[in-house]
PDB file of C-alpha atoms in Angstrom:
ATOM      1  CA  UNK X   5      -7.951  11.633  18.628  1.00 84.00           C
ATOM      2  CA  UNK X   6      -5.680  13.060  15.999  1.00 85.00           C
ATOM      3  CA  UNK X   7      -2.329  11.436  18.031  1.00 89.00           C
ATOM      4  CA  UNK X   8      -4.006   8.380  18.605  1.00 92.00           C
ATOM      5  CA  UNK X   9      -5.140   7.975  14.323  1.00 92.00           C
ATOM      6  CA  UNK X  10      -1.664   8.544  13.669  1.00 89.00           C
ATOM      7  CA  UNK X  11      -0.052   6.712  15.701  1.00 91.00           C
ATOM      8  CA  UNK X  12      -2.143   4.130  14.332  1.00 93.00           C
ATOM      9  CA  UNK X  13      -1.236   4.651  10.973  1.00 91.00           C
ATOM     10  CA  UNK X  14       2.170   5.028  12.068  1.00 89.00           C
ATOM     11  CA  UNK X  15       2.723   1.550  13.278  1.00 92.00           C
ATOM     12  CA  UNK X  16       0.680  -0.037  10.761  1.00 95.00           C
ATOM     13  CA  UNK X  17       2.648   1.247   7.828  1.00 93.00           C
ATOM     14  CA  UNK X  18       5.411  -1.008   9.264  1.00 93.00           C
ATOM     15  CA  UNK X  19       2.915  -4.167   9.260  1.00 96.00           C
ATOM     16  CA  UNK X  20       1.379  -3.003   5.924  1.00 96.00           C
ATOM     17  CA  UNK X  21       5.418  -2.504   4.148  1.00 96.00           C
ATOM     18  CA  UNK X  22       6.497  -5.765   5.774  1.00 97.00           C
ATOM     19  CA  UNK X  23       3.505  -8.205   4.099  1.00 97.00           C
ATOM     20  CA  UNK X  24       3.491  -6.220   1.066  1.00 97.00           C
ATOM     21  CA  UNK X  25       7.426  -7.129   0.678  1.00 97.00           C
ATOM     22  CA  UNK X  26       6.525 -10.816   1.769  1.00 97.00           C
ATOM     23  CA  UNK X  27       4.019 -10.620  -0.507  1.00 96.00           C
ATOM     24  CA  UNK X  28       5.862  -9.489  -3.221  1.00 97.00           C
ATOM     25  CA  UNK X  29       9.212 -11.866  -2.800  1.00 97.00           C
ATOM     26  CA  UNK X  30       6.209 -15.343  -2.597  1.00 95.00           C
ATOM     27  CA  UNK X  31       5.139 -14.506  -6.075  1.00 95.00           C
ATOM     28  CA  UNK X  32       8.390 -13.668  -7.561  1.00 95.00           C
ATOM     29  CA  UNK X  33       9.387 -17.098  -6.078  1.00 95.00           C
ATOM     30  CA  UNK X  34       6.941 -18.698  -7.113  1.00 92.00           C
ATOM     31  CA  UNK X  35       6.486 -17.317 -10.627  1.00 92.00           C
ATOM     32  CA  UNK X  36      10.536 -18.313 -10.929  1.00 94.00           C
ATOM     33  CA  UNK X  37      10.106 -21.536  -9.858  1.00 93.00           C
ATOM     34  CA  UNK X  38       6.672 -22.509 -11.407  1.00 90.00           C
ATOM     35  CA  UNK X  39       5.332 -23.571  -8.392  1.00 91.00           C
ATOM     36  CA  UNK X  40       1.268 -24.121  -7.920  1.00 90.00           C
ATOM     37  CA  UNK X  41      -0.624 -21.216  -6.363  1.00 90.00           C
ATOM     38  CA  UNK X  42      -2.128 -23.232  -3.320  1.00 89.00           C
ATOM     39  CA  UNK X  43      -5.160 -21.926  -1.817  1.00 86.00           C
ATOM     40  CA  UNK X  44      -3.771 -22.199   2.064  1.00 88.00           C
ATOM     41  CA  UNK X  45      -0.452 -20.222   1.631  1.00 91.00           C
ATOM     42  CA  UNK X  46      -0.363 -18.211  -1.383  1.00 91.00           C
ATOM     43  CA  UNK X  47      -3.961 -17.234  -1.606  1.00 92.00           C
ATOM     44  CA  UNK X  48      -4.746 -15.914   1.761  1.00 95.00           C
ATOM     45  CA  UNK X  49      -1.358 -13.921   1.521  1.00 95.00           C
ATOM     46  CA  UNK X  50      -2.303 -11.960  -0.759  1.00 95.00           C
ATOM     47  CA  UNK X  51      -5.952 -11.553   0.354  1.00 95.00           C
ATOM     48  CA  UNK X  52      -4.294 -10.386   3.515  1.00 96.00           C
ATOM     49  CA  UNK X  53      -1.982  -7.893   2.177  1.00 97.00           C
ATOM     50  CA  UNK X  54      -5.064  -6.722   0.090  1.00 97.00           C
ATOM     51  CA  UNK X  55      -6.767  -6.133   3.706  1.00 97.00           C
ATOM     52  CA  UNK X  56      -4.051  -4.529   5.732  1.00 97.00           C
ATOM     53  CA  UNK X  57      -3.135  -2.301   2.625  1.00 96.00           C
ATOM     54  CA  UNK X  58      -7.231  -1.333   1.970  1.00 97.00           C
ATOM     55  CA  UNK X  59      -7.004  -0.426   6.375  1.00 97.00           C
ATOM     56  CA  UNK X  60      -3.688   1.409   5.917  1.00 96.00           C
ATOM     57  CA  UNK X  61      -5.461   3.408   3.499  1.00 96.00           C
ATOM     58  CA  UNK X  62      -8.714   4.285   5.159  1.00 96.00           C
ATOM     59  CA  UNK X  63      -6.583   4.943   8.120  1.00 95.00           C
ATOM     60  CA  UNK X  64      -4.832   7.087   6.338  1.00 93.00           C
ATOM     61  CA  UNK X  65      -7.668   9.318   4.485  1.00 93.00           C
ATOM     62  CA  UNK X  66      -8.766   9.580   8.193  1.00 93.00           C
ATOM     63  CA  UNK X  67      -5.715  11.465   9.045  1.00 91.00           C
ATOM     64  CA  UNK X  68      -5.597  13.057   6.111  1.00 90.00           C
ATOM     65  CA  UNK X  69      -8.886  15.162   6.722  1.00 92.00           C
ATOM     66  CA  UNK X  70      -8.404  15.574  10.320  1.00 90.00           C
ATOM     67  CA  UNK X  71      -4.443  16.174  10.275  1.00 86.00           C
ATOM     68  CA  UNK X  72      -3.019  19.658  10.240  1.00 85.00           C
ATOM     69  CA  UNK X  73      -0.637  18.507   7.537  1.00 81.00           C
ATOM     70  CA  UNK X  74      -3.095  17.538   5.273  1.00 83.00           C
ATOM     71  CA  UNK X  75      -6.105  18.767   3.808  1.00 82.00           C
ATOM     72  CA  UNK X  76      -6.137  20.993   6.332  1.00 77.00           C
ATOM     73  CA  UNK X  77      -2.583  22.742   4.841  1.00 80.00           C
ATOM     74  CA  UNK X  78      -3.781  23.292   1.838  1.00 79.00           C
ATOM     75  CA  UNK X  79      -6.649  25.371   2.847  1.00 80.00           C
ATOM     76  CA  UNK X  80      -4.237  27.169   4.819  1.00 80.00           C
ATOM     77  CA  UNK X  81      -1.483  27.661   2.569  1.00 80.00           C
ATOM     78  CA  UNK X  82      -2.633  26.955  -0.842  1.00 80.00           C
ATOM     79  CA  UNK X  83      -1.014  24.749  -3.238  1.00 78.00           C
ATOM     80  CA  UNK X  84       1.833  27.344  -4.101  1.00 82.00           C
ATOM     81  CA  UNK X  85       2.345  27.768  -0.222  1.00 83.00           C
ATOM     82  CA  UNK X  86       3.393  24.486   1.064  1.00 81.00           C
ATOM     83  CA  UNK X  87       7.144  24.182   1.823  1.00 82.00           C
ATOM     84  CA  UNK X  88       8.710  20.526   0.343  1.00 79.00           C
ATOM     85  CA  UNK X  89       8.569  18.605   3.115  1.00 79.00           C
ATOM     86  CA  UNK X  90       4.587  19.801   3.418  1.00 80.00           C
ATOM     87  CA  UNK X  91       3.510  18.836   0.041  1.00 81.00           C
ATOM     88  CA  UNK X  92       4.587  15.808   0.340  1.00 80.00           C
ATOM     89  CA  UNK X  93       2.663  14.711   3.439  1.00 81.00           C
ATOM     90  CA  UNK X  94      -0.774  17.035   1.981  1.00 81.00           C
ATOM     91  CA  UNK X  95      -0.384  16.287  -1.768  1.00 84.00           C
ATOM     92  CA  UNK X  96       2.192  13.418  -2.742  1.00 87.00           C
ATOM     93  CA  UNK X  97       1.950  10.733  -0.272  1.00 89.00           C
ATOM     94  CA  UNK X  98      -1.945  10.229  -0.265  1.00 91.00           C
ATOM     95  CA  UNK X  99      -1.951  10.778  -4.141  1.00 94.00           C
ATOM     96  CA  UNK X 100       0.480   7.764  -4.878  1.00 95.00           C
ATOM     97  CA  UNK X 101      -0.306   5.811  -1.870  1.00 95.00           C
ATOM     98  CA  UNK X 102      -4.137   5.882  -3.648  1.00 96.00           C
ATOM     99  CA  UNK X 103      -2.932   5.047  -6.778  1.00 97.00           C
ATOM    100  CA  UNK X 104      -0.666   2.025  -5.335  1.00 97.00           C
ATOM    101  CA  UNK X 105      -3.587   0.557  -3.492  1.00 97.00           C
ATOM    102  CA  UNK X 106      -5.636   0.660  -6.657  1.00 97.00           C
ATOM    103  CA  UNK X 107      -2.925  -1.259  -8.739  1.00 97.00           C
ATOM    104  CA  UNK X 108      -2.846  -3.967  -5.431  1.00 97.00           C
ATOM    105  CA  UNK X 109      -6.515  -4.366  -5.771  1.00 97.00           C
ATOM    106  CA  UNK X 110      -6.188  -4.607  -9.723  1.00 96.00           C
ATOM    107  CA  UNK X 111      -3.312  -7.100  -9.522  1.00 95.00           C
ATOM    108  CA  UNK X 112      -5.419  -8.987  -6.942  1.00 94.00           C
ATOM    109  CA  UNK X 113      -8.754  -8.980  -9.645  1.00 94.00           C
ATOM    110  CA  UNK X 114      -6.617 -10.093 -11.969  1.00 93.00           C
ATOM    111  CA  UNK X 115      -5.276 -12.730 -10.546  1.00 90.00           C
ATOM    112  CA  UNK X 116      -8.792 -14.247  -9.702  1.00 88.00           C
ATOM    113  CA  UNK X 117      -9.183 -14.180 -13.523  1.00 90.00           C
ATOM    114  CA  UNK X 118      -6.874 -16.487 -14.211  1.00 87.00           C
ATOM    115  CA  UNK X 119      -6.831 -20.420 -13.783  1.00 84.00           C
ATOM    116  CA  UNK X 120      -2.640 -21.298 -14.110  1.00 83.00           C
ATOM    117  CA  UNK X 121      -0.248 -20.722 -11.034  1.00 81.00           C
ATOM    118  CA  UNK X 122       2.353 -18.920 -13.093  1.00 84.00           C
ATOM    119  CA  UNK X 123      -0.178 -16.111 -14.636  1.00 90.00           C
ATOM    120  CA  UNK X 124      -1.700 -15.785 -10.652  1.00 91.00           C
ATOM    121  CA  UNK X 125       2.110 -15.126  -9.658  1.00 93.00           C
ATOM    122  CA  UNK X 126       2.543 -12.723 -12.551  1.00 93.00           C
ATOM    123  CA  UNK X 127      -0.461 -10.733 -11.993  1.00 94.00           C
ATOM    124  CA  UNK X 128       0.273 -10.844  -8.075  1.00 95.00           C
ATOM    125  CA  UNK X 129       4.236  -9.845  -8.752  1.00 96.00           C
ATOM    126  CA  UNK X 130       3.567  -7.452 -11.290  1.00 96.00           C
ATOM    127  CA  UNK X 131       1.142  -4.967  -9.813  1.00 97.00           C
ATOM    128  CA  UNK X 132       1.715  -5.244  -6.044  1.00 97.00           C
ATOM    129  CA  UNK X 133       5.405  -4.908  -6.941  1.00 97.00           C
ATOM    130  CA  UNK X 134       4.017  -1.712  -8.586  1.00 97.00           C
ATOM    131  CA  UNK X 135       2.404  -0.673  -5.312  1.00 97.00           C
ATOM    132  CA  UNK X 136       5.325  -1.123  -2.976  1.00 97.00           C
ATOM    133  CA  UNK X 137       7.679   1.091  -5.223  1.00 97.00           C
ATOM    134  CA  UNK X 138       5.011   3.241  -5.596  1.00 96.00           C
ATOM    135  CA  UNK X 139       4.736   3.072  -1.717  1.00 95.00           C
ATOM    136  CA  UNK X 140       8.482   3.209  -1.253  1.00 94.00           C
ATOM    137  CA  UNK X 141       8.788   6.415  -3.146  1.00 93.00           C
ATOM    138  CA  UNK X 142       6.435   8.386  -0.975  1.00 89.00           C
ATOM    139  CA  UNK X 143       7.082   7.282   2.421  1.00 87.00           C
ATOM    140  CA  UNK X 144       8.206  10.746   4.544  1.00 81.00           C
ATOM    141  CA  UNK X 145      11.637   8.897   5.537  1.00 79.00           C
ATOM    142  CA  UNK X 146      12.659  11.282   7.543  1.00 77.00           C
ATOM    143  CA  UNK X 147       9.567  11.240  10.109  1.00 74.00           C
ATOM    144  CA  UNK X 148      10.060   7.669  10.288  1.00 67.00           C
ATOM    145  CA  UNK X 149      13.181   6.996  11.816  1.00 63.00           C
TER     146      UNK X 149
END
């Protein structure tokens, strides 16, 4: 079961990266060139980024409890005891992935807040742009390629 969770999360990480970018880019462009936030395109990209990103994340505390590199290391080891490369998978990576999907889900409350296209785009571009370099920073690089 353990394989099979992270493989899971493994592959959707990729999925999860690549809309969040895509996300990110259509409300930069659209900020920049003032155009209206439609309900068919822009809308239900970010809903769906919202989605993928919340099932990354449960994915992801599943592994997390039931990994032997996560919560499951620091019982072990204690804080003091993990190597680098060990705190980041038990410690960093699910604390900042946490705190990107919360900004996502505030940027995405925002946004329903607000009537105008451009202050939609802003919220959209300002705080999921905050969760992908928050993202970014904490991916284990070398485990993925």
């Amino acid at each position: 079961m353990y394989e099979t969770i992270q493989m899971l999360h493994s592959y959707l990480a990729y999925v999860a990266l690549a809309i969040l970018i895509i996300a990110v880019i259509n409300a930069i462009s659209g900020l920049i060139s003032k155009r209206v936030f439609t309900m068919n395109k822009d809308l239900r990209l970010s809903l769906f980024t919202l989605i993928i990103c919340h099932i990354q994340l449960l994915v992801g505390l599943i592994l997390y409890f039931i990994s032997p590199s996560g919560l499951n290391a620091i019982q072990e080891f204690g804080m003091g005891g993990l190597t680098s490369a060990a705190r980041l998978l038990a410690v960093e990576h699910p604390f900042i992935n946490i705190l990107a999907i919360a900004a996502i889900t505030i940027g995405w409350s925002r946004h329903k807040k607000f009537v105008e296209g451009d202050k939609k785009f802003k919220s959209i571009a300002i705080f999921y742009g905050i969760g992908l370099i928050l993202i970014l920073s904490r991916i284990p690089w070398s485990q993925w390629f």
